[in-house]
Amino acid sequence: MSTKNNAWEYADSIENASHINLRKQYDLYIDGKWVKPSSNKYFSSSNPHDEKHIADVSEANEEDVDLAVQAAEKAYELWSKISAAERGKYIFRIARLMQEQARELAVIESLDSGKPIREARDIDIPLACNHFFYYAGWADKLEYAFPNQHKKSLGVAGQIIPWNFPLLMAAWKIAPALATGNTVVLKPAETTSLTALKLAEIIEASGIPPGVVNIVTGFGDTGAAIVAHPKVSKIAFTGSTAVGKLIQKTIAGSNKRATLELGGKSANIIFGDAPIDQAVEGIINGIFFNQGHVCCAGSRLFVEESVAEKVIRKLKHRMQSLQVGNPLDKNTDVGAINSKEQLKIINRYIDIGIKEGSEFFQTDCAIPTEGYYCRPTLFINVAQSSILAQEEIFGPVLTIQTFRTVDEVIQKANNSPYGLAAGVWTDKGSKIFNLTSKLKAGVVWANTYNKFDPSSPFGGYKESGFGREGGLHGLGAYLK
Ligand code: NAP
Ligand code: MG
């Protein structure tokens, strides 16, 4: 079925690398078959560590999207009628197959996206499997989840995902849609299509009826064609606020439902009474996890003035120990920036910060001379009005501000067009409760950061989007 290409050679630094099985060229997965794109156009997916080509991926146009939607519409007739327990069995099967191939999926995710193998192996892939397990369990319990509400599925769900958590975002989207009896047309991001295509192989192997899940790869136009298709009843989008706004314009006046998970500029707040060493670990995890390509990254740090000097000193010291380099090296803490374009965006923000004149700090670790890399970066004493404190950078760049009172930090933390997440570090439960009720953020973590679980809902306020994914809320988004 599949032809091995040279991708596994990159993976020689990890065990069992030869188990990686990638095709040289991927067609579109439509109606349970691998179909050539009607334009016959393919594009290259490459490794951000060394810019080497990994595999060719299809560019789907409107015609291909239409085929996929038709297949999903036809499959919906069957899928929405089979017993809920049967639906659950297929979803469990997908989860188990993913688990069996977890090692391979982790390597491919790391190769294609630039994220450290340790994160792909220990976080992304297990969480993606868990999402399928979690929603498989709900499939035959919807009556219990929504008692006396007679909920019904929506139809064909068009799902569009970004490049920062490729397989995990596919799982967040596909699992609840299937559990509730909907069918799916999913488009991964252009730089990270490979694990979604491996997932298509797993879905094929699960024996789920053809057309229930269709995977179409391509660029923004492919996504736009899904959004505009009249037979798509629900749009689930994760990506930038700019594209989220475009989507809202396209679907205005239609009957389409939508959930939009957009950008963020989340506050991580450290009080003087917090356990400082743990808080420093939380700051590091908050901003350098996945190179800062995290929608809920704790990218604005607020430190109580009395401990600011100590926290910043310890933070700089800890940052110097971060290993930046080949994502496939098990010792790597910070991997490659996902694309040349994203690296340009990050460097542009760093230049702005330097020109604005706030104190600038970068670690002096060695970084590879080729590929897309950025050293962990701090800007200290950043003004509230600075572009750096306002706009999402989506990279390993942290801005630091100080505060004296609780009211002041709440006001500053909420002074953002976004409202996705926040972190609070303190020894006092009362402070935690006070802040969780006043911070305008979809998720507030207390004395931890970037913790995810399939059972807890995730989503934003304001320009961070609307709707929730995960947990019961995530099921509700696929039912009427
Ligand atoms: P993006 O440019 O908005 O792209 C997201 C997805 O939409 C990609 O698959 C993209 O395809 C597609 N797309 C582009 N233009 C489109 C259009 N006009 N219509 C429909 N689809 C279109 O975002 P990104 O740069 O990939 O991701 C980074 C952003 O996503 C950040 O702002 C981040 O905060 C946000 N994000 C949010 C969450 C959350 O849960 N709230 C999670 C992850 C990321 P191409 O890849 O081909 O451009
Ligand atoms: Mg890639």
Coordinates of C-alpha atoms and ligand atoms in Angstrom, one line a residue:
M1 CA 0.0 0.0 0.0
S2 CA 2.5 2.6 1.0
T3 CA 6.0 3.2 -0.3
K4 CA 8.7 4.1 2.2
N5 CA 10.6 7.3 1.5
N6 CA 13.7 8.7 3.0
A7 CA 11.9 10.4 5.9
W8 CA 12.9 7.7 8.3
E9 CA 16.6 8.6 7.8
Y10 CA 16.0 11.8 9.7
A11 CA 14.7 9.8 12.6
D12 CA 17.8 7.9 13.3
S13 CA 18.3 9.5 16.6
I14 CA 15.3 7.8 18.1
E15 CA 14.5 4.1 18.7
N16 CA 12.5 2.1 16.1
A17 CA 12.9 4.9 13.5
S18 CA 12.6 2.3 10.7
H19 CA 9.0 1.7 11.7
I20 CA 8.1 5.0 10.1
N21 CA 5.9 4.3 7.1
L22 CA 5.2 7.3 4.9
R23 CA 4.1 7.4 1.2
K24 CA 6.1 9.4 -1.2
Q25 CA 2.8 11.0 -2.4
Y26 CA -0.6 11.4 -0.7
D27 CA -3.8 11.6 -2.5
L28 CA -7.1 12.8 -1.0
Y29 CA -9.1 10.5 1.3
I30 CA -12.6 10.8 0.0
D31 CA -15.5 8.3 0.3
G32 CA -13.1 5.6 1.8
K33 CA -10.8 5.8 -1.2
W34 CA -7.5 7.6 -2.1
V35 CA -8.4 9.9 -4.9
K36 CA -6.1 12.0 -7.1
P37 CA -6.8 15.8 -6.8
S38 CA -8.7 16.9 -9.9
S39 CA -6.0 19.5 -10.7
N40 CA -3.4 16.9 -10.4
K41 CA -1.4 19.4 -8.3
Y42 CA 0.7 18.3 -5.3
F43 CA 2.8 20.4 -2.8
S44 CA 5.7 19.5 -0.7
S45 CA 5.5 18.9 3.1
S46 CA 9.0 19.6 4.6
N47 CA 10.9 19.3 7.8
P48 CA 11.4 22.7 9.5
H49 CA 14.6 21.4 11.1
D50 CA 16.5 21.1 7.8
E51 CA 14.0 22.2 5.1
K52 CA 14.2 18.7 3.6
H53 CA 11.2 17.4 1.6
I54 CA 9.3 14.7 3.4
A55 CA 6.3 13.8 1.1
D56 CA 4.0 15.3 -1.6
V57 CA 0.5 16.2 -0.5
S58 CA -2.5 16.9 -2.7
E59 CA -3.9 20.3 -3.3
A60 CA -7.7 20.0 -3.2
N61 CA -9.8 22.5 -5.1
E62 CA -13.5 23.3 -5.0
E63 CA -14.3 20.3 -7.2
D64 CA -12.6 17.9 -4.8
V65 CA -14.2 19.5 -1.8
D66 CA -17.6 19.1 -3.4
L67 CA -16.8 15.4 -3.9
A68 CA -15.9 15.0 -0.3
V69 CA -19.0 16.9 0.9
Q70 CA -21.2 14.7 -1.3
A71 CA -19.5 11.6 0.1
A72 CA -20.1 12.8 3.6
E73 CA -23.7 13.7 2.9
K74 CA -24.4 10.2 1.5
A75 CA -22.6 8.6 4.4
Y76 CA -24.7 10.7 6.9
E77 CA -27.8 8.8 5.8
L78 CA -26.2 5.6 7.1
W79 CA -24.1 6.9 10.0
S80 CA -26.8 8.9 11.7
K81 CA -29.0 5.9 11.7
I82 CA -26.8 3.0 12.9
S83 CA -27.0 2.2 16.6
A84 CA -25.1 4.5 18.9
A85 CA -23.3 1.5 20.4
E86 CA -22.1 0.6 16.9
R87 CA -20.8 4.1 16.3
G88 CA -19.0 3.9 19.6
K89 CA -17.3 0.7 18.6
Y90 CA -15.8 2.3 15.5
I91 CA -14.5 5.3 17.4
F92 CA -12.9 2.9 20.0
R93 CA -11.3 1.0 17.2
I94 CA -9.8 4.2 15.8
A95 CA -8.5 5.1 19.3
R96 CA -6.9 1.7 19.7
L97 CA -5.3 1.7 16.3
M98 CA -3.9 5.2 17.0
Q99 CA -2.5 3.9 20.3
E100 CA -0.8 1.0 18.5
Q101 CA 0.8 3.4 16.1
A102 CA 1.6 6.1 18.7
R103 CA 5.3 5.9 18.3
E104 CA 5.2 6.3 14.5
L105 CA 2.6 9.1 14.8
A106 CA 4.9 10.9 17.3
V107 CA 7.9 10.8 15.0
I108 CA 5.9 12.0 12.0
E109 CA 4.4 14.8 14.0
S110 CA 7.8 15.9 15.2
L111 CA 9.3 15.7 11.7
D112 CA 6.6 17.5 10.0
S113 CA 5.8 20.2 12.5
G114 CA 9.1 20.9 14.4
K115 CA 7.8 20.1 17.8
P116 CA 10.1 18.2 20.2
I117 CA 9.7 14.4 20.0
R118 CA 9.3 14.4 23.8
E119 CA 6.2 16.5 23.6
A120 CA 4.8 14.7 20.6
R121 CA 5.3 11.3 22.3
D122 CA 4.2 12.2 25.8
I123 CA 1.6 14.9 25.2
D124 CA 0.1 15.3 21.7
I125 CA -0.3 11.7 20.7
P126 CA -1.6 10.3 24.0
L127 CA -4.0 13.2 24.3
A128 CA -5.2 12.7 20.7
C129 CA -5.9 9.0 21.5
N130 CA -7.6 10.0 24.7
H131 CA -10.0 12.2 22.9
F132 CA -11.2 9.3 20.7
F133 CA -11.5 7.1 23.8
Y134 CA -13.4 9.7 25.7
Y135 CA -15.9 10.5 23.0
A136 CA -16.3 6.8 22.0
G137 CA -17.6 6.4 25.5
W138 CA -20.2 9.1 25.1
A139 CA -21.6 7.8 21.8
D140 CA -24.3 5.5 23.3
K141 CA -24.9 7.8 26.4
L142 CA -26.2 10.9 24.7
E143 CA -29.6 10.5 26.3
Y144 CA -27.8 10.5 29.6
A145 CA -25.7 13.5 28.7
F146 CA -28.7 15.6 27.6
P147 CA -31.7 14.1 29.4
N148 CA -35.1 14.8 27.8
Q149 CA -33.7 17.1 25.2
H150 CA -34.1 14.9 22.1
K151 CA -30.9 16.2 20.5
K152 CA -30.2 15.4 16.9
S153 CA -27.0 15.5 14.9
L154 CA -26.4 18.3 12.4
G155 CA -25.2 16.6 9.2
V156 CA -21.9 17.2 7.5
A157 CA -19.3 19.0 9.6
G158 CA -16.6 21.0 7.8
Q159 CA -13.5 21.1 10.0
I160 CA -10.4 23.2 9.5
I161 CA -7.4 23.0 11.7
P162 CA -4.0 24.8 12.3
W163 CA -0.4 23.6 12.3
N164 CA 0.5 23.8 16.0
F165 CA -1.1 20.6 17.3
P166 CA -1.9 18.8 14.0
L167 CA -3.1 15.3 15.2
L168 CA -4.5 16.6 18.5
M169 CA -6.7 19.2 16.7
A170 CA -7.9 16.6 14.2
A171 CA -8.9 14.4 17.2
W172 CA -10.6 17.4 19.0
K173 CA -12.7 17.9 15.8
I174 CA -13.4 14.4 14.5
A175 CA -14.1 12.4 17.7
P176 CA -17.1 14.5 19.0
A177 CA -18.5 14.8 15.5
L178 CA -18.6 11.1 15.0
A179 CA -19.9 10.3 18.5
T180 CA -22.9 12.5 17.9
G181 CA -23.7 10.9 14.5
N182 CA -22.3 13.6 12.2
T183 CA -20.0 13.0 9.2
V184 CA -16.8 14.9 8.5
V185 CA -14.8 16.8 5.9
L186 CA -11.5 17.8 7.5
K187 CA -8.7 20.0 6.2
P188 CA -5.4 20.0 8.0
A189 CA -3.0 23.0 7.7
E190 CA -0.7 23.1 4.7
T191 CA 2.6 22.7 6.6
T192 CA 1.4 19.8 8.7
S193 CA -0.9 17.4 6.8
L194 CA 1.0 14.2 7.4
T195 CA -0.5 13.0 10.7
A196 CA -4.0 13.7 9.5
L197 CA -3.2 11.6 6.4
K198 CA -1.9 8.8 8.7
L199 CA -5.1 9.2 10.6
A200 CA -7.0 8.7 7.4
E201 CA -5.2 5.3 7.0
I202 CA -6.2 4.4 10.5
I203 CA -9.8 5.4 9.8
E204 CA -9.7 3.3 6.7
A205 CA -8.3 0.3 8.7
S206 CA -11.0 0.8 11.3
G207 CA -13.7 -0.3 8.8
I208 CA -15.9 2.7 9.4
P209 CA -18.3 3.1 6.5
P210 CA -16.8 5.0 3.6
G211 CA -17.5 8.8 3.5
V212 CA -18.0 9.1 7.2
V213 CA -14.6 10.9 7.5
N214 CA -13.0 12.6 4.5
I215 CA -9.6 14.3 4.6
V216 CA -8.8 16.9 2.0
T217 CA -5.5 18.7 2.0
G218 CA -4.6 22.0 0.6
F219 CA -4.2 25.7 1.3
G220 CA -6.5 28.5 2.5
D221 CA -8.7 28.2 -0.6
T222 CA -9.5 24.6 0.2
G223 CA -10.7 25.7 3.6
A224 CA -12.7 28.5 2.1
A225 CA -14.4 26.0 -0.2
I226 CA -15.4 23.9 2.7
V227 CA -16.8 26.9 4.6
A228 CA -18.8 28.1 1.5
H229 CA -20.2 24.7 0.5
P230 CA -24.0 24.8 0.9
K231 CA -24.3 21.2 2.1
V232 CA -22.0 21.7 5.1
S233 CA -24.1 22.3 8.2
K234 CA -21.5 23.0 10.8
I235 CA -18.1 24.7 10.7
A236 CA -15.5 23.9 13.3
F237 CA -12.5 26.1 12.9
T238 CA -9.3 26.5 14.9
G239 CA -6.8 29.1 13.6
S240 CA -6.2 32.8 13.4
T241 CA -8.7 35.5 14.4
A242 CA -8.3 37.0 10.9
V243 CA -9.5 33.9 9.2
G244 CA -12.2 33.3 11.9
K245 CA -13.7 36.7 11.0
L246 CA -13.6 35.8 7.2
I247 CA -15.5 32.6 8.0
Q248 CA -18.1 34.5 10.0
K249 CA -18.7 36.8 7.0
T250 CA -19.0 33.8 4.6
I251 CA -21.6 32.0 6.8
A252 CA -23.6 35.0 7.9
G253 CA -27.3 34.6 6.9
S254 CA -26.9 30.8 6.3
N255 CA -28.1 28.1 8.7
K256 CA -24.6 26.9 9.3
R257 CA -23.5 26.5 12.9
A258 CA -20.0 27.4 13.9
T259 CA -17.5 27.0 16.6
L260 CA -14.4 29.2 16.3
E261 CA -11.2 28.6 18.4
L262 CA -9.0 31.6 17.6
G263 CA -5.9 33.4 18.9
G264 CA -4.9 34.4 22.3
K265 CA -2.6 36.6 24.5
S266 CA -2.9 34.9 27.8
A267 CA -1.9 36.4 31.2
N268 CA 0.2 34.3 33.5
I269 CA 0.1 36.0 36.9
I270 CA 2.6 35.4 39.7
F271 CA 1.9 36.6 43.2
G272 CA 4.6 37.2 45.8
D273 CA 3.2 34.4 48.0
A274 CA 3.5 31.8 45.2
P275 CA 6.0 28.9 45.4
I276 CA 8.5 30.7 43.2
D277 CA 10.4 27.7 41.8
Q278 CA 7.2 26.0 40.7
A279 CA 6.0 29.3 39.3
V280 CA 9.2 29.6 37.2
E281 CA 8.6 26.1 35.8
G282 CA 5.0 27.2 35.0
I283 CA 6.3 30.3 33.2
I284 CA 8.7 28.2 31.1
N285 CA 6.0 25.6 30.3
G286 CA 3.5 28.4 29.6
I287 CA 5.5 30.1 26.9
F288 CA 8.2 27.7 25.6
F289 CA 6.0 24.6 25.3
N290 CA 5.8 23.8 21.5
Q291 CA 8.0 26.8 20.8
G292 CA 5.2 29.1 22.0
H293 CA 3.0 27.9 19.0
V294 CA 0.2 27.5 21.5
C295 CA -3.1 29.5 21.2
C296 CA -3.3 29.6 25.0
A297 CA 0.4 30.3 25.6
G298 CA 1.1 32.3 28.8
S299 CA 2.7 35.0 26.7
R300 CA 2.1 37.9 29.0
L301 CA 3.7 37.5 32.4
F302 CA 2.6 39.6 35.3
V303 CA 4.8 39.4 38.3
E304 CA 4.1 41.1 41.7
E305 CA 6.7 43.9 42.1
S306 CA 8.0 42.6 45.4
V307 CA 9.3 39.4 43.9
A308 CA 9.9 40.6 40.3
E309 CA 13.6 40.7 40.6
K310 CA 13.9 37.3 42.1
V311 CA 11.5 35.7 39.6
I312 CA 13.2 37.2 36.5
R313 CA 16.7 36.2 37.8
K314 CA 15.5 32.6 38.3
L315 CA 13.6 32.6 35.0
K316 CA 16.7 33.7 33.1
H317 CA 18.8 31.1 34.8
R318 CA 16.3 28.3 34.0
M319 CA 16.0 29.5 30.4
Q320 CA 19.7 29.1 29.9
S321 CA 19.3 25.3 30.5
L322 CA 16.8 24.9 27.7
Q323 CA 18.1 22.9 24.8
V324 CA 17.1 24.3 21.4
G325 CA 17.6 22.0 18.5
N326 CA 16.7 19.0 16.4
P327 CA 13.1 18.1 17.4
L328 CA 13.8 14.4 17.0
D329 CA 16.5 14.6 19.7
K330 CA 15.0 13.3 23.0
N331 CA 16.9 16.0 24.9
T332 CA 15.4 18.9 23.0
D333 CA 13.3 21.2 25.0
V334 CA 12.5 23.8 22.3
G335 CA 12.2 22.5 18.7
A336 CA 12.0 24.2 15.3
I337 CA 9.6 27.1 14.4
N338 CA 7.0 25.5 12.1
S339 CA 7.7 27.5 8.9
K340 CA 9.9 30.1 7.4
E341 CA 6.9 32.5 7.3
Q342 CA 6.2 32.0 11.1
L343 CA 9.9 32.6 11.9
K344 CA 9.8 35.9 9.9
I345 CA 6.7 37.0 11.9
I346 CA 8.4 36.2 15.2
N347 CA 11.6 38.0 14.2
R348 CA 9.6 41.0 13.1
Y349 CA 8.1 41.2 16.6
I350 CA 11.5 40.8 18.2
D351 CA 12.8 43.7 16.1
I352 CA 9.8 45.9 17.2
G353 CA 10.5 45.0 20.8
I354 CA 14.2 46.0 20.5
K355 CA 13.3 49.3 18.8
E356 CA 10.7 50.1 21.5
G357 CA 13.5 49.8 24.0
S358 CA 12.2 47.5 26.7
E359 CA 14.9 45.3 28.3
F360 CA 15.7 42.4 26.0
F361 CA 17.0 39.0 26.9
Q362 CA 17.8 35.9 24.8
T363 CA 19.5 32.8 25.9
D364 CA 22.9 32.2 24.4
C365 CA 22.5 28.5 23.7
A366 CA 23.8 27.1 20.4
I367 CA 21.1 26.8 17.7
P368 CA 21.3 24.9 14.4
T369 CA 22.7 26.9 11.5
E370 CA 20.0 25.7 9.1
G371 CA 16.3 25.3 9.6
Y372 CA 13.9 27.6 11.4
Y373 CA 15.1 28.4 14.9
C374 CA 14.5 31.1 17.5
R375 CA 16.1 31.4 20.9
P376 CA 13.9 31.7 24.0
T377 CA 13.3 35.4 24.4
L378 CA 12.1 37.8 27.1
F379 CA 11.1 41.5 27.0
I380 CA 11.1 43.0 30.5
N381 CA 9.1 46.0 31.7
V382 CA 7.0 46.1 28.6
A383 CA 4.5 49.0 28.4
Q384 CA 0.8 48.0 28.4
S385 CA 0.4 49.9 25.1
S386 CA 3.3 48.0 23.4
I387 CA 2.4 46.0 20.3
L388 CA 4.4 43.2 22.0
A389 CA 1.9 43.1 24.9
Q390 CA -1.1 43.4 22.7
E391 CA -0.6 41.1 19.6
E392 CA -0.2 37.4 19.5
I393 CA 3.4 36.5 18.5
F394 CA 2.9 32.7 18.4
G395 CA 6.6 32.0 19.2
P396 CA 9.0 31.6 22.2
V397 CA 8.7 35.3 23.2
L398 CA 7.5 36.4 26.6
T399 CA 6.6 39.9 27.7
I400 CA 7.0 40.8 31.4
Q401 CA 5.1 43.4 33.3
T402 CA 4.9 44.0 37.1
F403 CA 2.0 44.9 39.3
R404 CA 1.3 46.0 42.9
T405 CA -2.4 45.2 43.6
V406 CA -4.9 42.5 42.7
D407 CA -7.2 45.1 41.1
E408 CA -4.4 46.4 39.0
V409 CA -3.4 43.0 37.6
I410 CA -7.0 42.1 36.9
Q411 CA -7.4 45.3 34.9
K412 CA -4.2 44.8 33.0
A413 CA -4.8 41.1 32.3
N414 CA -8.3 41.8 30.9
N415 CA -6.9 44.7 28.8
S416 CA -6.6 42.6 25.7
P417 CA -8.8 41.9 22.7
Y418 CA -8.3 38.2 23.4
G419 CA -9.7 36.0 26.3
L420 CA -8.6 32.4 25.9
A421 CA -6.7 31.4 29.0
A422 CA -4.9 32.7 32.1
G423 CA -2.7 31.3 34.9
V424 CA -2.7 32.3 38.6
W425 CA 0.2 31.4 40.9
T426 CA -0.5 32.0 44.6
D427 CA -0.6 30.2 48.0
K428 CA -4.0 31.7 48.8
G429 CA -7.2 29.9 47.7
S430 CA -9.2 33.1 48.2
K431 CA -7.1 34.9 45.6
I432 CA -7.5 32.1 43.2
F433 CA -11.3 32.2 43.5
N434 CA -11.3 36.0 43.2
L435 CA -9.3 36.0 40.0
T436 CA -11.0 33.0 38.4
S437 CA -14.3 34.9 38.6
K438 CA -12.9 38.2 37.3
L439 CA -10.5 37.2 34.6
K440 CA -12.2 37.2 31.1
A441 CA -10.7 34.0 29.9
G442 CA -12.2 30.7 28.8
V443 CA -9.7 28.6 31.0
V444 CA -8.0 29.7 34.2
W445 CA -5.3 27.5 35.5
A446 CA -4.3 27.8 39.2
N447 CA -0.7 26.9 40.1
T448 CA -0.2 25.0 36.8
Y449 CA -0.4 25.9 33.1
N450 CA -1.1 24.2 29.8
K451 CA -3.0 21.3 31.3
F452 CA -5.4 19.6 28.9
D453 CA -7.9 16.8 29.4
P454 CA -10.6 15.5 27.1
S455 CA -13.2 15.9 29.8
S456 CA -12.7 19.6 30.3
P457 CA -14.1 22.2 27.9
F458 CA -11.8 24.6 26.1
G459 CA -12.6 27.8 24.2
G460 CA -12.5 31.6 24.3
Y461 CA -14.1 34.9 25.0
K462 CA -14.0 38.1 22.8
E463 CA -11.6 37.8 19.8
S464 CA -10.5 34.3 21.0
G465 CA -13.7 32.9 19.4
F466 CA -16.8 31.2 20.7
G467 CA -18.1 27.7 21.4
R468 CA -16.4 25.0 23.5
E469 CA -14.5 21.9 22.6
G470 CA -13.9 19.0 25.0
G471 CA -16.2 17.5 27.6
L472 CA -19.9 17.6 27.4
H473 CA -19.8 21.1 25.9
G474 CA -17.9 19.7 23.0
L475 CA -20.7 17.2 22.3
G476 CA -23.3 19.9 22.5
A477 CA -21.6 21.8 19.7
Y478 CA -22.4 18.9 17.3
L479 CA -26.1 18.6 18.2
K480 CA -29.3 20.6 17.7
Ligands
NAP1 P1 -4.8 30.3 10.0 O1 -4.0 30.9 9.0 O2 -6.0 30.9 10.4 O3 -5.0 28.8 9.4 C1 -5.8 27.9 10.1 C2 -6.4 26.9 9.1 O4 -7.3 27.6 8.2 C3 -5.4 26.3 8.1 O5 -5.8 25.0 7.8 C4 -5.5 27.2 6.9 O6 -5.0 26.6 5.8 C5 -7.0 27.5 6.9 N1 -7.4 28.7 6.2 C6 -6.6 29.7 5.8 N2 -7.3 30.7 5.1 C7 -8.6 30.2 5.1 C8 -9.8 30.7 4.6 N3 -9.9 31.9 4.0 N4 -11.0 30.0 4.8 C9 -10.9 28.8 5.5 N5 -9.8 28.3 5.9 C10 -8.6 29.0 5.8 O7 -4.0 30.0 11.3 P2 -2.6 29.3 11.5 O8 -1.6 30.4 11.1 O9 -2.5 28.0 10.8 O10 -2.6 29.0 13.0 C11 -2.1 30.0 14.0 C12 -3.3 30.7 14.7 O11 -4.3 29.7 15.1 C13 -2.9 31.4 15.8 O12 -3.5 32.7 15.8 C14 -3.5 30.7 17.0 O13 -3.7 31.4 18.2 C15 -4.7 30.0 16.5 N6 -5.0 28.8 17.2 C16 -6.0 28.8 18.1 C17 -6.3 27.7 18.8 C18 -7.5 27.6 19.7 O14 -7.9 26.6 20.2 N7 -8.1 28.7 20.1 C19 -5.6 26.5 18.6 C20 -4.5 26.6 17.8 C21 -4.2 27.7 17.0 P3 -3.5 26.8 5.4 O15 -2.7 26.1 6.4 O16 -3.3 26.3 4.1 O17 -3.3 28.3 5.4
MG2 MG 6.1 20.3 7.5

